[in-house]
mmCIF file with all atom_site columns, C-alpha atoms in Angstrom:
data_model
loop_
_atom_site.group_PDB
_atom_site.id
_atom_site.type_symbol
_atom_site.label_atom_id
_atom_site.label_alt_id
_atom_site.label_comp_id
_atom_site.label_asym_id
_atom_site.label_entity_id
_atom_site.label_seq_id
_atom_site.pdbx_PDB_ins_code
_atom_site.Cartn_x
_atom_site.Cartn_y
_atom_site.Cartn_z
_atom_site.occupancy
_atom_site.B_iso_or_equiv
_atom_site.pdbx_formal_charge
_atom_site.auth_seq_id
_atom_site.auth_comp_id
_atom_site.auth_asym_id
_atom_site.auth_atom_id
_atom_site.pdbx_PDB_model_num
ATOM 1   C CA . UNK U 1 1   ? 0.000   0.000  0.000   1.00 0.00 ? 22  UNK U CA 1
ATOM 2   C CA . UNK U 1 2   ? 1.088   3.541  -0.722  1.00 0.00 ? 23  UNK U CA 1
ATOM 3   C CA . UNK U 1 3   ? 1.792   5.998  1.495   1.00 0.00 ? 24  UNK U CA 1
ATOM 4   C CA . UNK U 1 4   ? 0.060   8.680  -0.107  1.00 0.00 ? 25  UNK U CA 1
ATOM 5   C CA . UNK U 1 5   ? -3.161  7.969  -2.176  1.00 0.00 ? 26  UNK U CA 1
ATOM 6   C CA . UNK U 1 6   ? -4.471  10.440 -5.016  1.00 0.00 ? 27  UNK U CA 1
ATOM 7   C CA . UNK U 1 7   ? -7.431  10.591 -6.622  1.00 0.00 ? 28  UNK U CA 1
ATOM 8   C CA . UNK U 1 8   ? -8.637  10.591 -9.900  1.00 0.00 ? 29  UNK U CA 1
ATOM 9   C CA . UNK U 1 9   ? -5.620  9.456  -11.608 1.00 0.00 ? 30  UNK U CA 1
ATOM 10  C CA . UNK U 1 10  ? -6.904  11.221 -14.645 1.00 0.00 ? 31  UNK U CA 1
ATOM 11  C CA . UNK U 1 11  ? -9.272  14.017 -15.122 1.00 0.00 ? 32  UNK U CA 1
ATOM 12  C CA . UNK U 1 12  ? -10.279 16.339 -18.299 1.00 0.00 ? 33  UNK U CA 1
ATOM 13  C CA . UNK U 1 13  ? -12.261 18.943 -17.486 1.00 0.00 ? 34  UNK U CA 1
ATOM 14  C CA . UNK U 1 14  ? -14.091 22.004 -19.925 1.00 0.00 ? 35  UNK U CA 1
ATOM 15  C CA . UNK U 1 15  ? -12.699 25.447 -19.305 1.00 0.00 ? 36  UNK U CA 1
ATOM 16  C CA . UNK U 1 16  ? -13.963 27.411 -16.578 1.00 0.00 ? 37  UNK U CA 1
ATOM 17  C CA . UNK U 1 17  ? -14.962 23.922 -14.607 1.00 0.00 ? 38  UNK U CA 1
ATOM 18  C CA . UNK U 1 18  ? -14.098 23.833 -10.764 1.00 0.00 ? 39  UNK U CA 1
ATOM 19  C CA . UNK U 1 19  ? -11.754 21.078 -10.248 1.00 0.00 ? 40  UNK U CA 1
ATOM 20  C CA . UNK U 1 20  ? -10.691 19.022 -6.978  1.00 0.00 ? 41  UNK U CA 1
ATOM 21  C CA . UNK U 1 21  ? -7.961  16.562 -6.441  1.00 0.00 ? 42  UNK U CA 1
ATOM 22  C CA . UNK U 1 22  ? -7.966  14.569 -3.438  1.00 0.00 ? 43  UNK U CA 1
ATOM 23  C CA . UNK U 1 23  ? -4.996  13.125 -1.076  1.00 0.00 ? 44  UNK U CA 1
ATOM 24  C CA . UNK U 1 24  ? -4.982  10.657 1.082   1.00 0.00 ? 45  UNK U CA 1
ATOM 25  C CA . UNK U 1 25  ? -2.136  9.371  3.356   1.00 0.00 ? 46  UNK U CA 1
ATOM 26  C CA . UNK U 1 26  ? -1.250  7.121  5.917   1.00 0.00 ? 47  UNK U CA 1
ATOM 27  C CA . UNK U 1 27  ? 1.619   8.221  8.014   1.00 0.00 ? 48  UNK U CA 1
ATOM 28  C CA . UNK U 1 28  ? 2.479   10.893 10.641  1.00 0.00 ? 49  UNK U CA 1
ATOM 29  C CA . UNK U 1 29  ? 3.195   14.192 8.778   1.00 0.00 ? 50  UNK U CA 1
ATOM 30  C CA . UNK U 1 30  ? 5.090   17.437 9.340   1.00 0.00 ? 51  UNK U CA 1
ATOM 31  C CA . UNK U 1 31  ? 3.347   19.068 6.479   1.00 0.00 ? 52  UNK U CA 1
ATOM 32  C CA . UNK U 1 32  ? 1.249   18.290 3.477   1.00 0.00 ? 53  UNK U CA 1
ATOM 33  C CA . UNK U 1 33  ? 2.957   19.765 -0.456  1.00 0.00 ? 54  UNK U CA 1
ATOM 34  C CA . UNK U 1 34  ? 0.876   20.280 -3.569  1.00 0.00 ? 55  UNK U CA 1
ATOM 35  C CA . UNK U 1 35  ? 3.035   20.142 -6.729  1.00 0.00 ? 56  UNK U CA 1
ATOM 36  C CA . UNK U 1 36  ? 2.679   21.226 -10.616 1.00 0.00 ? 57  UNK U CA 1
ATOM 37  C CA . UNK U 1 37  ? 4.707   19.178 -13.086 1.00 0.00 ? 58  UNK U CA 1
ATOM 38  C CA . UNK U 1 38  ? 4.596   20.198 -16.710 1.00 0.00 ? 59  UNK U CA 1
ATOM 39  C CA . UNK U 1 39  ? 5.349   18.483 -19.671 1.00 0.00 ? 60  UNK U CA 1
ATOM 40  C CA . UNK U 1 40  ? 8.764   18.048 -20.124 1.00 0.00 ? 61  UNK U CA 1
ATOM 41  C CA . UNK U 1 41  ? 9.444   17.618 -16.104 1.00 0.00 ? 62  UNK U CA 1
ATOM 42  C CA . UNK U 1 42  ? 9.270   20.957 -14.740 1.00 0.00 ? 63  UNK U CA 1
ATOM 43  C CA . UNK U 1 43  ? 7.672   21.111 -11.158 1.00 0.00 ? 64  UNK U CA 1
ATOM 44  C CA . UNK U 1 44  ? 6.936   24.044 -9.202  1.00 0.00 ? 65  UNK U CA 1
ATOM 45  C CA . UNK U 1 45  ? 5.575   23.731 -5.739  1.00 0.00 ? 66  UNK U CA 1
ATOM 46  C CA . UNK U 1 46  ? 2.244   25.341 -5.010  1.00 0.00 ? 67  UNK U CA 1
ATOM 47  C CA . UNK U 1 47  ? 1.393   25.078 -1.861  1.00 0.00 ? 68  UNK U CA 1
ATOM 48  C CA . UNK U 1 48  ? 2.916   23.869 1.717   1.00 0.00 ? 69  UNK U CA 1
ATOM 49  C CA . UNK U 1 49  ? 0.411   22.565 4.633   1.00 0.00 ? 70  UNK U CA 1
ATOM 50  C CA . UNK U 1 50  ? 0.323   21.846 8.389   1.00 0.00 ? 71  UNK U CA 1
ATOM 51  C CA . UNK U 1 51  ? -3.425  22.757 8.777   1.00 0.00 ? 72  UNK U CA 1
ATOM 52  C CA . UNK U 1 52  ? -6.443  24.754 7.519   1.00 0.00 ? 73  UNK U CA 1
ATOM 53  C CA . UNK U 1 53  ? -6.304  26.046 3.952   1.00 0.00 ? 74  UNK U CA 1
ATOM 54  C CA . UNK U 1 54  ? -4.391  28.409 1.694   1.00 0.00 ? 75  UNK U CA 1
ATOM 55  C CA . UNK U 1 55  ? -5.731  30.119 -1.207  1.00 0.00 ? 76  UNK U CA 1
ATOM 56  C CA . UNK U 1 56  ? -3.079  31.447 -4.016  1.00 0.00 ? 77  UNK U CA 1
ATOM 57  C CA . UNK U 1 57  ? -4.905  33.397 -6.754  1.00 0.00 ? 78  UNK U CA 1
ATOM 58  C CA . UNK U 1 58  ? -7.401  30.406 -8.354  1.00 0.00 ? 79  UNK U CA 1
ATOM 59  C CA . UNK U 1 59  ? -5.539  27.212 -6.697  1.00 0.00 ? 80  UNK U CA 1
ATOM 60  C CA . UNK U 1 60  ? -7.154  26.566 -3.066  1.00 0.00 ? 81  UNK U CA 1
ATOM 61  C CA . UNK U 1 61  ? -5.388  23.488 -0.917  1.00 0.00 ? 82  UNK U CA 1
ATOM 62  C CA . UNK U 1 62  ? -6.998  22.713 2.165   1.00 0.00 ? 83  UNK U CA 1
ATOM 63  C CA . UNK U 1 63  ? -6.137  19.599 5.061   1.00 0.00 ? 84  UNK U CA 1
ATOM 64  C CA . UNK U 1 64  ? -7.661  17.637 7.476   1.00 0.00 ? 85  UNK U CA 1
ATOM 65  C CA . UNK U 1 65  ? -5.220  16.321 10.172  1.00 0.00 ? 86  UNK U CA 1
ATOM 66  C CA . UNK U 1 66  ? -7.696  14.250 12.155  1.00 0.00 ? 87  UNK U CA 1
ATOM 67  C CA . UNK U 1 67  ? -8.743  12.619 8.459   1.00 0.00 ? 88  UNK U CA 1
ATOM 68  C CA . UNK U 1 68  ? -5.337  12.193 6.782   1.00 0.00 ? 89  UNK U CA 1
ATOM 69  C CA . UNK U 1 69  ? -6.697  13.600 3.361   1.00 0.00 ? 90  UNK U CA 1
ATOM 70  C CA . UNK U 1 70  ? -5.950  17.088 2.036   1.00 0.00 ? 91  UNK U CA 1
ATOM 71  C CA . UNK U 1 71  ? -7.690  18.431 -1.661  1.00 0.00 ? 92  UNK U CA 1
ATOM 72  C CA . UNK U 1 72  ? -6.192  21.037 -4.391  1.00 0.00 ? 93  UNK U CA 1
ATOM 73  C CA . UNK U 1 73  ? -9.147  22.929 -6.029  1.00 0.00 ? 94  UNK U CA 1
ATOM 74  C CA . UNK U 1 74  ? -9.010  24.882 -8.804  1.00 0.00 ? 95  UNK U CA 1
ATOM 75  C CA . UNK U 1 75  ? -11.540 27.659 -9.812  1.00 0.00 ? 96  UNK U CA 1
ATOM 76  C CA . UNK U 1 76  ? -12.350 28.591 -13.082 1.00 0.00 ? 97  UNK U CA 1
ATOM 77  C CA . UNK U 1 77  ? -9.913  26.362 -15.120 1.00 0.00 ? 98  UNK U CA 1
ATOM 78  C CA . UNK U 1 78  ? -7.665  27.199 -18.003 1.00 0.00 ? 99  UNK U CA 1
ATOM 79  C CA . UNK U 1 79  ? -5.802  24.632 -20.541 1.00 0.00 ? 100 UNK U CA 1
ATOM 80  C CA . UNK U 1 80  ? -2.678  26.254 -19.087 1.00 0.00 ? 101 UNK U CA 1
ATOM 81  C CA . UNK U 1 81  ? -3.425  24.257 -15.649 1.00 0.00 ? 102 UNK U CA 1
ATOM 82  C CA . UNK U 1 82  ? -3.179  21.014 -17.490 1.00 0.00 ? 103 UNK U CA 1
ATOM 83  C CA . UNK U 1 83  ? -0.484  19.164 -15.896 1.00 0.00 ? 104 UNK U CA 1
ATOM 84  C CA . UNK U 1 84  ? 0.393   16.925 -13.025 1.00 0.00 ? 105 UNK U CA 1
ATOM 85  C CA . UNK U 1 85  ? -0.412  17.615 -9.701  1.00 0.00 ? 106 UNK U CA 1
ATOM 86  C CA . UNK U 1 86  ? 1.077   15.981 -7.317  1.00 0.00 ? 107 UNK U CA 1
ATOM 87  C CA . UNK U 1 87  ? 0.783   15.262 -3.682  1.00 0.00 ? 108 UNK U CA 1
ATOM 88  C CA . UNK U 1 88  ? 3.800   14.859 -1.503  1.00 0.00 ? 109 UNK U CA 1
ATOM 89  C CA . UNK U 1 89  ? 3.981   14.410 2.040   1.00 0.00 ? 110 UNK U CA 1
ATOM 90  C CA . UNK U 1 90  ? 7.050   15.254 4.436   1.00 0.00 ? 111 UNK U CA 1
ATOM 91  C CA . UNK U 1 91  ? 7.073   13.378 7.737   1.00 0.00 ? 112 UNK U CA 1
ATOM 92  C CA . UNK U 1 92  ? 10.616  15.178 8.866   1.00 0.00 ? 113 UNK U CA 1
ATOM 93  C CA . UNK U 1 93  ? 12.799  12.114 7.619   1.00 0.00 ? 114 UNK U CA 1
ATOM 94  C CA . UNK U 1 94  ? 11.428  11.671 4.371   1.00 0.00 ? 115 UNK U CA 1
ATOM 95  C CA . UNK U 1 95  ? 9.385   12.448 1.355   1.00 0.00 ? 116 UNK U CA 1
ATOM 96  C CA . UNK U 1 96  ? 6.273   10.326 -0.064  1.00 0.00 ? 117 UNK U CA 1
ATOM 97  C CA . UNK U 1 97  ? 4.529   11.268 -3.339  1.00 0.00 ? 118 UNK U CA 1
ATOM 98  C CA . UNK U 1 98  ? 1.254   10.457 -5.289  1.00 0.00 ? 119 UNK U CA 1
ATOM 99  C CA . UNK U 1 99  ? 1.491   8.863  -8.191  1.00 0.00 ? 120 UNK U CA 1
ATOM 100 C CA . UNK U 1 100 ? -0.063  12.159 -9.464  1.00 0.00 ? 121 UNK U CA 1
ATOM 101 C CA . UNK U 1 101 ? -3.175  13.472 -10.823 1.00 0.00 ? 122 UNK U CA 1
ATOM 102 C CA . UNK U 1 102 ? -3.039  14.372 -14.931 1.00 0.00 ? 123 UNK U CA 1
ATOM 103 C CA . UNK U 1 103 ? -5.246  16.982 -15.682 1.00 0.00 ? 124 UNK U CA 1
ATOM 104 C CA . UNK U 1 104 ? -6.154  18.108 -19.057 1.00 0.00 ? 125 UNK U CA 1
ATOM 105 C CA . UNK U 1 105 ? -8.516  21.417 -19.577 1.00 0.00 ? 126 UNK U CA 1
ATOM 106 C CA . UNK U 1 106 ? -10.068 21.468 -22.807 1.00 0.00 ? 127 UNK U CA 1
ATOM 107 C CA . UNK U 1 107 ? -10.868 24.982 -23.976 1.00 0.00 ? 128 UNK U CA 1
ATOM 108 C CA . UNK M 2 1   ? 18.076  34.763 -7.542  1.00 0.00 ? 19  UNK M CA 1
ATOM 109 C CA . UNK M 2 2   ? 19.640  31.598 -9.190  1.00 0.00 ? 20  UNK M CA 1
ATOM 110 C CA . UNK M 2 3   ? 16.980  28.887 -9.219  1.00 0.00 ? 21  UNK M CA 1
ATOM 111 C CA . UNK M 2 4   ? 18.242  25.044 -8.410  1.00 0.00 ? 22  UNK M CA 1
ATOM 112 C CA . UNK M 2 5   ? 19.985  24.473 -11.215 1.00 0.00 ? 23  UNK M CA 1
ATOM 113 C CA . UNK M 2 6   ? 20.871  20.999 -12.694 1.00 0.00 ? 24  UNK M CA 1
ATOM 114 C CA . UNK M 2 7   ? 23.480  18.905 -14.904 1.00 0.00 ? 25  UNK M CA 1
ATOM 115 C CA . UNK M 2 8   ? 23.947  17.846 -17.802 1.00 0.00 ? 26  UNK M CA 1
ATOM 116 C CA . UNK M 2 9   ? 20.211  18.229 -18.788 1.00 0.00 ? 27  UNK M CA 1
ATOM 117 C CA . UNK M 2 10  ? 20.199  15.086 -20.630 1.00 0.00 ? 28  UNK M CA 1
ATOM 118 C CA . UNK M 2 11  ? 22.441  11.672 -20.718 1.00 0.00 ? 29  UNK M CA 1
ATOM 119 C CA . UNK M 2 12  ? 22.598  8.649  -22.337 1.00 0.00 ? 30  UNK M CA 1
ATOM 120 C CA . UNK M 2 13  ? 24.626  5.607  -20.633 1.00 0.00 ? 31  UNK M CA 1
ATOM 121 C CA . UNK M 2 14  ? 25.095  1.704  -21.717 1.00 0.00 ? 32  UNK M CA 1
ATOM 122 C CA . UNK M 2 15  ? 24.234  -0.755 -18.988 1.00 0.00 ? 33  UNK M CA 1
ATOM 123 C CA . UNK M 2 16  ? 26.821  -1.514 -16.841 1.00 0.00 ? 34  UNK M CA 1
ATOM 124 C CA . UNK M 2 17  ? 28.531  2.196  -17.012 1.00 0.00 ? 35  UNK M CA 1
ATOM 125 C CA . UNK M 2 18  ? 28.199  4.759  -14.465 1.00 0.00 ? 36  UNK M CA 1
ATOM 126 C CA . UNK M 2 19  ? 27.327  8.312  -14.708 1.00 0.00 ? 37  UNK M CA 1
ATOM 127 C CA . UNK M 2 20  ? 27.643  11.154 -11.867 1.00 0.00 ? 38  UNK M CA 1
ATOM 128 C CA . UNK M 2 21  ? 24.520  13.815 -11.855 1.00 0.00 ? 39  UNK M CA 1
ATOM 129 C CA . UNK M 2 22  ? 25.338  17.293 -10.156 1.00 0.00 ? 40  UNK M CA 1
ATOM 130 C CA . UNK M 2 23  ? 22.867  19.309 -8.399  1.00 0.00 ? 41  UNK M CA 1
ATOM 131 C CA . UNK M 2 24  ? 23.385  23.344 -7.459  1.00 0.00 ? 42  UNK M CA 1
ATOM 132 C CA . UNK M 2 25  ? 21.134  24.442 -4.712  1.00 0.00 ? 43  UNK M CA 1
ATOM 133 C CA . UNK M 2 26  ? 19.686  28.461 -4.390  1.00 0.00 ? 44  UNK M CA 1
ATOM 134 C CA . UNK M 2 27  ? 22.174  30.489 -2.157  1.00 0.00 ? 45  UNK M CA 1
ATOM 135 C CA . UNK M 2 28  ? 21.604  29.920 1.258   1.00 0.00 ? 46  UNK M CA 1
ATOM 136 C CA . UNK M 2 29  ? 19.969  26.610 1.374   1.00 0.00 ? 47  UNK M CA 1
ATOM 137 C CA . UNK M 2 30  ? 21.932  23.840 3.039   1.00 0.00 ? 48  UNK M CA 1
ATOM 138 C CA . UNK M 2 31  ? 19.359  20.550 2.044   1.00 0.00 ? 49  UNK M CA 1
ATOM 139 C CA . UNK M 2 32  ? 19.627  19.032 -1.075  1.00 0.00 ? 50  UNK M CA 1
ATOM 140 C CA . UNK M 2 33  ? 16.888  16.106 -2.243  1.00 0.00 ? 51  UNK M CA 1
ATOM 141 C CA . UNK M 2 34  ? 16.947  13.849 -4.545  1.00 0.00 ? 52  UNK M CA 1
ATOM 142 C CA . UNK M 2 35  ? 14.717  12.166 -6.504  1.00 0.00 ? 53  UNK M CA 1
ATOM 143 C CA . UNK M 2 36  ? 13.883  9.470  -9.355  1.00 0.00 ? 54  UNK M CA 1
ATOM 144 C CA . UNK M 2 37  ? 10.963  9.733  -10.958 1.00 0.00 ? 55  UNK M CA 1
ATOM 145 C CA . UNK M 2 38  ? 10.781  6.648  -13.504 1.00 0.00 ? 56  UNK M CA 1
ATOM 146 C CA . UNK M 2 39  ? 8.112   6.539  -16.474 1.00 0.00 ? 57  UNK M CA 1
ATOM 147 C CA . UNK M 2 40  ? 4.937   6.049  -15.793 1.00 0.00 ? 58  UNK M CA 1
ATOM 148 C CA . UNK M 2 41  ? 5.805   6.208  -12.024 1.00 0.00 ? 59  UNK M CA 1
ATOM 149 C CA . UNK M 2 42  ? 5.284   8.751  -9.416  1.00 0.00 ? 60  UNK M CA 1
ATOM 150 C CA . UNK M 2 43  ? 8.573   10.279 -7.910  1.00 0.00 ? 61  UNK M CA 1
ATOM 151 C CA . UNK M 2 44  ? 10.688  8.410  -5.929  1.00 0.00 ? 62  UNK M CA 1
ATOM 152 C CA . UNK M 2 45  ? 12.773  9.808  -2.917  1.00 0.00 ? 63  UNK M CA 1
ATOM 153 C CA . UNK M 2 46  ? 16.656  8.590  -3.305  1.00 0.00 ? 64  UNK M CA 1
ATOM 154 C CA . UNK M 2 47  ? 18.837  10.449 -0.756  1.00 0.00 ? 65  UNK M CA 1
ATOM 155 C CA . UNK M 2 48  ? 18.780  13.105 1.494   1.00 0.00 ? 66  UNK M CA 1
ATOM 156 C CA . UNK M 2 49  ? 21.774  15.823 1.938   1.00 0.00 ? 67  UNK M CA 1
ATOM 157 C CA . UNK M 2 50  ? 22.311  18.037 4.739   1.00 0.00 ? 68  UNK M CA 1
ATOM 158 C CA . UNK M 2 51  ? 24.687  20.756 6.144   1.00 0.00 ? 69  UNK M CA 1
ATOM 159 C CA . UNK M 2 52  ? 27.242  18.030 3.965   1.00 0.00 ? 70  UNK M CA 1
ATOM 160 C CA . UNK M 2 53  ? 26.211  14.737 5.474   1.00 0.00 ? 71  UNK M CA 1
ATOM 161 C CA . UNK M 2 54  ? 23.700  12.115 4.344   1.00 0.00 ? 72  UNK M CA 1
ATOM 162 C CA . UNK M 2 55  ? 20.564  12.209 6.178   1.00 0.00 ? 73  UNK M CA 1
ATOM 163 C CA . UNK M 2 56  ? 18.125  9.641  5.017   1.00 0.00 ? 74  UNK M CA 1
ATOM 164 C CA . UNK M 2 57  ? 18.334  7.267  1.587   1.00 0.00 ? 75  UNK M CA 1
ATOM 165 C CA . UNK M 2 58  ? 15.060  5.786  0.201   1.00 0.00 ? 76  UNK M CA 1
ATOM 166 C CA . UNK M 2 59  ? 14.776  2.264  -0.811  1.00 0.00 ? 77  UNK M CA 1
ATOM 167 C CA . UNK M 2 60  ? 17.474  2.013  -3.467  1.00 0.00 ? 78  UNK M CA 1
ATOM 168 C CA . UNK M 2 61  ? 20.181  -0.134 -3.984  1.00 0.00 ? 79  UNK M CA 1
ATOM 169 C CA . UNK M 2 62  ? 24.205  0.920  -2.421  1.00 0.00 ? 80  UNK M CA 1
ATOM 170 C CA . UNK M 2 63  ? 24.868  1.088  -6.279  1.00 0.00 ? 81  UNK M CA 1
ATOM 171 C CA . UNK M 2 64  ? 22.946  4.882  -6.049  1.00 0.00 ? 82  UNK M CA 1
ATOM 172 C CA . UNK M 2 65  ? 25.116  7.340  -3.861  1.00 0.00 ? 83  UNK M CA 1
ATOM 173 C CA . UNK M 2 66  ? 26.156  10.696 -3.439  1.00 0.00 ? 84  UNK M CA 1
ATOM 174 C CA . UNK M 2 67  ? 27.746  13.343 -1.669  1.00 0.00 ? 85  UNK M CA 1
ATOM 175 C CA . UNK M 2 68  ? 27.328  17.266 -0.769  1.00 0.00 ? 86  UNK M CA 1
ATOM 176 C CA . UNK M 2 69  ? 30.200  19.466 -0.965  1.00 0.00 ? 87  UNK M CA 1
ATOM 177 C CA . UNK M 2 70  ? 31.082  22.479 1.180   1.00 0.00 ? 88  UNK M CA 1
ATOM 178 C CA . UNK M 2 71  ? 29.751  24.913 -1.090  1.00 0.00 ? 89  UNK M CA 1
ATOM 179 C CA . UNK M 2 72  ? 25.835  22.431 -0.561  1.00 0.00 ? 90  UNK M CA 1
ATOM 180 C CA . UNK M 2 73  ? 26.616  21.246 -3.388  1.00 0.00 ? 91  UNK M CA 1
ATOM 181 C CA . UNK M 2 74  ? 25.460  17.940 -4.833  1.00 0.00 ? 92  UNK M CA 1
ATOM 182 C CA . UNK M 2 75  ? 26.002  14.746 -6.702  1.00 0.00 ? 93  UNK M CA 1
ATOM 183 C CA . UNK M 2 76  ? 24.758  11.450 -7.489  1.00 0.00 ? 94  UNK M CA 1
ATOM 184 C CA . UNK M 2 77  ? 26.400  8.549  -8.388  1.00 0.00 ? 95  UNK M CA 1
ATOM 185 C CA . UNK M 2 78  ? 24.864  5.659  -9.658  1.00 0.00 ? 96  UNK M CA 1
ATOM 186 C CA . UNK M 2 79  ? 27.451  3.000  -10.667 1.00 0.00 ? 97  UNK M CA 1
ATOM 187 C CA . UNK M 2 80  ? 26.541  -0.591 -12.817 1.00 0.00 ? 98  UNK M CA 1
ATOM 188 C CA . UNK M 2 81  ? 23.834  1.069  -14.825 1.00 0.00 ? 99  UNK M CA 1
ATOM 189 C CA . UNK M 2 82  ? 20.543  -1.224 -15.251 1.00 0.00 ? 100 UNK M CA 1
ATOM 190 C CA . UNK M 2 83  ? 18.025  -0.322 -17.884 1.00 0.00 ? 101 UNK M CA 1
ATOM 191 C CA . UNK M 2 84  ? 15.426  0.682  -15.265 1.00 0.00 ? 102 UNK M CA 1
ATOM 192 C CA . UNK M 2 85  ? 17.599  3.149  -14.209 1.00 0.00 ? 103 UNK M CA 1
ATOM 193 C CA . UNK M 2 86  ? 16.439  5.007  -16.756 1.00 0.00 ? 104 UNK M CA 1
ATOM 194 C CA . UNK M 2 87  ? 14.251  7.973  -15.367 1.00 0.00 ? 105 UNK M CA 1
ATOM 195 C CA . UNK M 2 88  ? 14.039  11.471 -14.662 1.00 0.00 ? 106 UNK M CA 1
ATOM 196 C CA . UNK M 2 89  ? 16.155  12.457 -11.781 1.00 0.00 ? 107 UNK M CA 1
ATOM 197 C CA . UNK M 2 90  ? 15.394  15.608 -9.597  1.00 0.00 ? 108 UNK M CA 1
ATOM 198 C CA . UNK M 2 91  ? 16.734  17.474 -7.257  1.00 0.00 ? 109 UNK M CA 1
ATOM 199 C CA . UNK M 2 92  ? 15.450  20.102 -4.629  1.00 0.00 ? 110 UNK M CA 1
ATOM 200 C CA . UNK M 2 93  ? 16.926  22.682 -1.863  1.00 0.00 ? 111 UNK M CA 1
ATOM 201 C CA . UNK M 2 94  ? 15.317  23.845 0.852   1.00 0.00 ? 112 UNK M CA 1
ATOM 202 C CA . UNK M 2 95  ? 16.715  26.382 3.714   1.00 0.00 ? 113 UNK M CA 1
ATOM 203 C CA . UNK M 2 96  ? 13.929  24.851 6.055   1.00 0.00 ? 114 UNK M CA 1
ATOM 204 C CA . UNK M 2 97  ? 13.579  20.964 5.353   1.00 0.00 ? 115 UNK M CA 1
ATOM 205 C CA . UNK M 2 98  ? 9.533   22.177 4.290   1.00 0.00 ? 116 UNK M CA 1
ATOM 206 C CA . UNK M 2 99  ? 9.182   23.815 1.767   1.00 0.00 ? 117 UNK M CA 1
ATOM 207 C CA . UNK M 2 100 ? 11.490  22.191 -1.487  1.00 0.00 ? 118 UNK M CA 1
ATOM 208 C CA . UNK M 2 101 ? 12.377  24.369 -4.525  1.00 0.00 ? 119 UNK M CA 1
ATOM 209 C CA . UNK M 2 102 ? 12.759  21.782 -7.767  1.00 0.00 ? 120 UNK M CA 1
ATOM 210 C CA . UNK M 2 103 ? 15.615  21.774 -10.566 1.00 0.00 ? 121 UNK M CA 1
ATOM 211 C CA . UNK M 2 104 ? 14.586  21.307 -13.950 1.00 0.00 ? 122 UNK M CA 1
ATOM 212 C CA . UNK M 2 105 ? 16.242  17.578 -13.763 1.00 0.00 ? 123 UNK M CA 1
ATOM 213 C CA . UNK M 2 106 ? 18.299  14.918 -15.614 1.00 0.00 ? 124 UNK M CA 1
ATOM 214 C CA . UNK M 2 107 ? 17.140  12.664 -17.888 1.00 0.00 ? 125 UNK M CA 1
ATOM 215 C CA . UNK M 2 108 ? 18.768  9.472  -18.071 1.00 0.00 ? 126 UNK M CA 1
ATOM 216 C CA . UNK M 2 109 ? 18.433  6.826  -20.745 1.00 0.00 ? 127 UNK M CA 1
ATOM 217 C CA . UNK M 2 110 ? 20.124  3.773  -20.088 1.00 0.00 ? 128 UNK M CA 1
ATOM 218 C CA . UNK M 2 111 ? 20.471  1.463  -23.378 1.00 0.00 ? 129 UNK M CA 1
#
């Protein structure tokens, strides 16, 4: 079993669609990471999370401690969101990922 | 500011060889990660770096090593290529050990 669960694997969505990605993991965490990976390999990291929710321009990430299971949402989507997003978990030693979410926005 | 920057940008090895990937973290960050990410798998943590000494490895054979120099440094070794060694490979810096800032990674085709 994985550490860290995501879910759907794949998802194509119409423009301006609200999107969620969900996370699930199974070990003691330090903090939760959302990450972007374009085509070609690039990844940028979106968000960082202990708790609560953060909210950067349309991209909202929000945890649940108590639940293990954190969500990316995006708002209003645009074919330049299509990528992976992955879901990455530190627990202070180490690093689990997701196997990823591929999302394609069709205009 | 200098991103995390990565080298060469692209490599292709024989089986059996072995090839050294270097790593170049943002000013002022003393953690280097790194990572395999395979295809069609999700990344893969390989070793851990830290104010110069190794701080965690991930589930990978003694063939895949490294080391951090003085200046944070970084590179991976991975000696006796195998074809599944082929992958992306990525590293990260962080001042913190929280928040990670990616390089633009290796890719590695082993034939």
């Amino acid at each position: 079993k994985n550490e860290v669960e995501q879910s759907p694997q794949n998802l194509t969505a119409q423009e301006g669609e609200f999107i969620t990605i969900n996370c699930s993991y199974s070990v003691g965490i330090s903090a939760l990471h959302w990450l972007q990976q374009h085509p070609g390999g690039g990844i940028v990291s979106l968000f960082m999370l202990s708790s609560g929710k953060k909210k950067h321009g349309r991209l909202i990430a929000t945890i649940n401690i108590q639940e293990k299971h954190s969500s990316l949402h995006i708002t209003a989507s645009h074919p330049r969101d299509s990528a992976v997003y992955i879901c990455a978990v530190n627990t202070g030693n180490q690093f689990y990922f997701g196997t990823g979410t591929s999302l394609t926005v069709i205009p | 500011e200098a991103g995390v920057t990565q080298s060469p940008t692209h490599l292709i090895k024989t089986r059996g060889q072995q090839v050294t990937l270097r790593c170049s973290p943002i000013s002022g960050h003393t953690s280097v990660y790194w990572y395999q990410q395979a295809l069609g798998l999700g990344l893969q943590f390989l070793l851990w770096y830290d104010e110069g000494e190794e701080r965690n490895r991930g589930n990978f054979p003694p063939r895949f090593s490294g080391r951090q120099f003085p200046n944070y440094s970084s590179e991976l070794n991975v000696n006796a290529l195998e074809l599944e060694d082929s992958a992306l490979y990525l590293c990260a810096s962080s001042s913190d050990r929280f928040t990670q800032y990616f390089g633009p990674g290796t890719r590695l085709t082993v034939l």
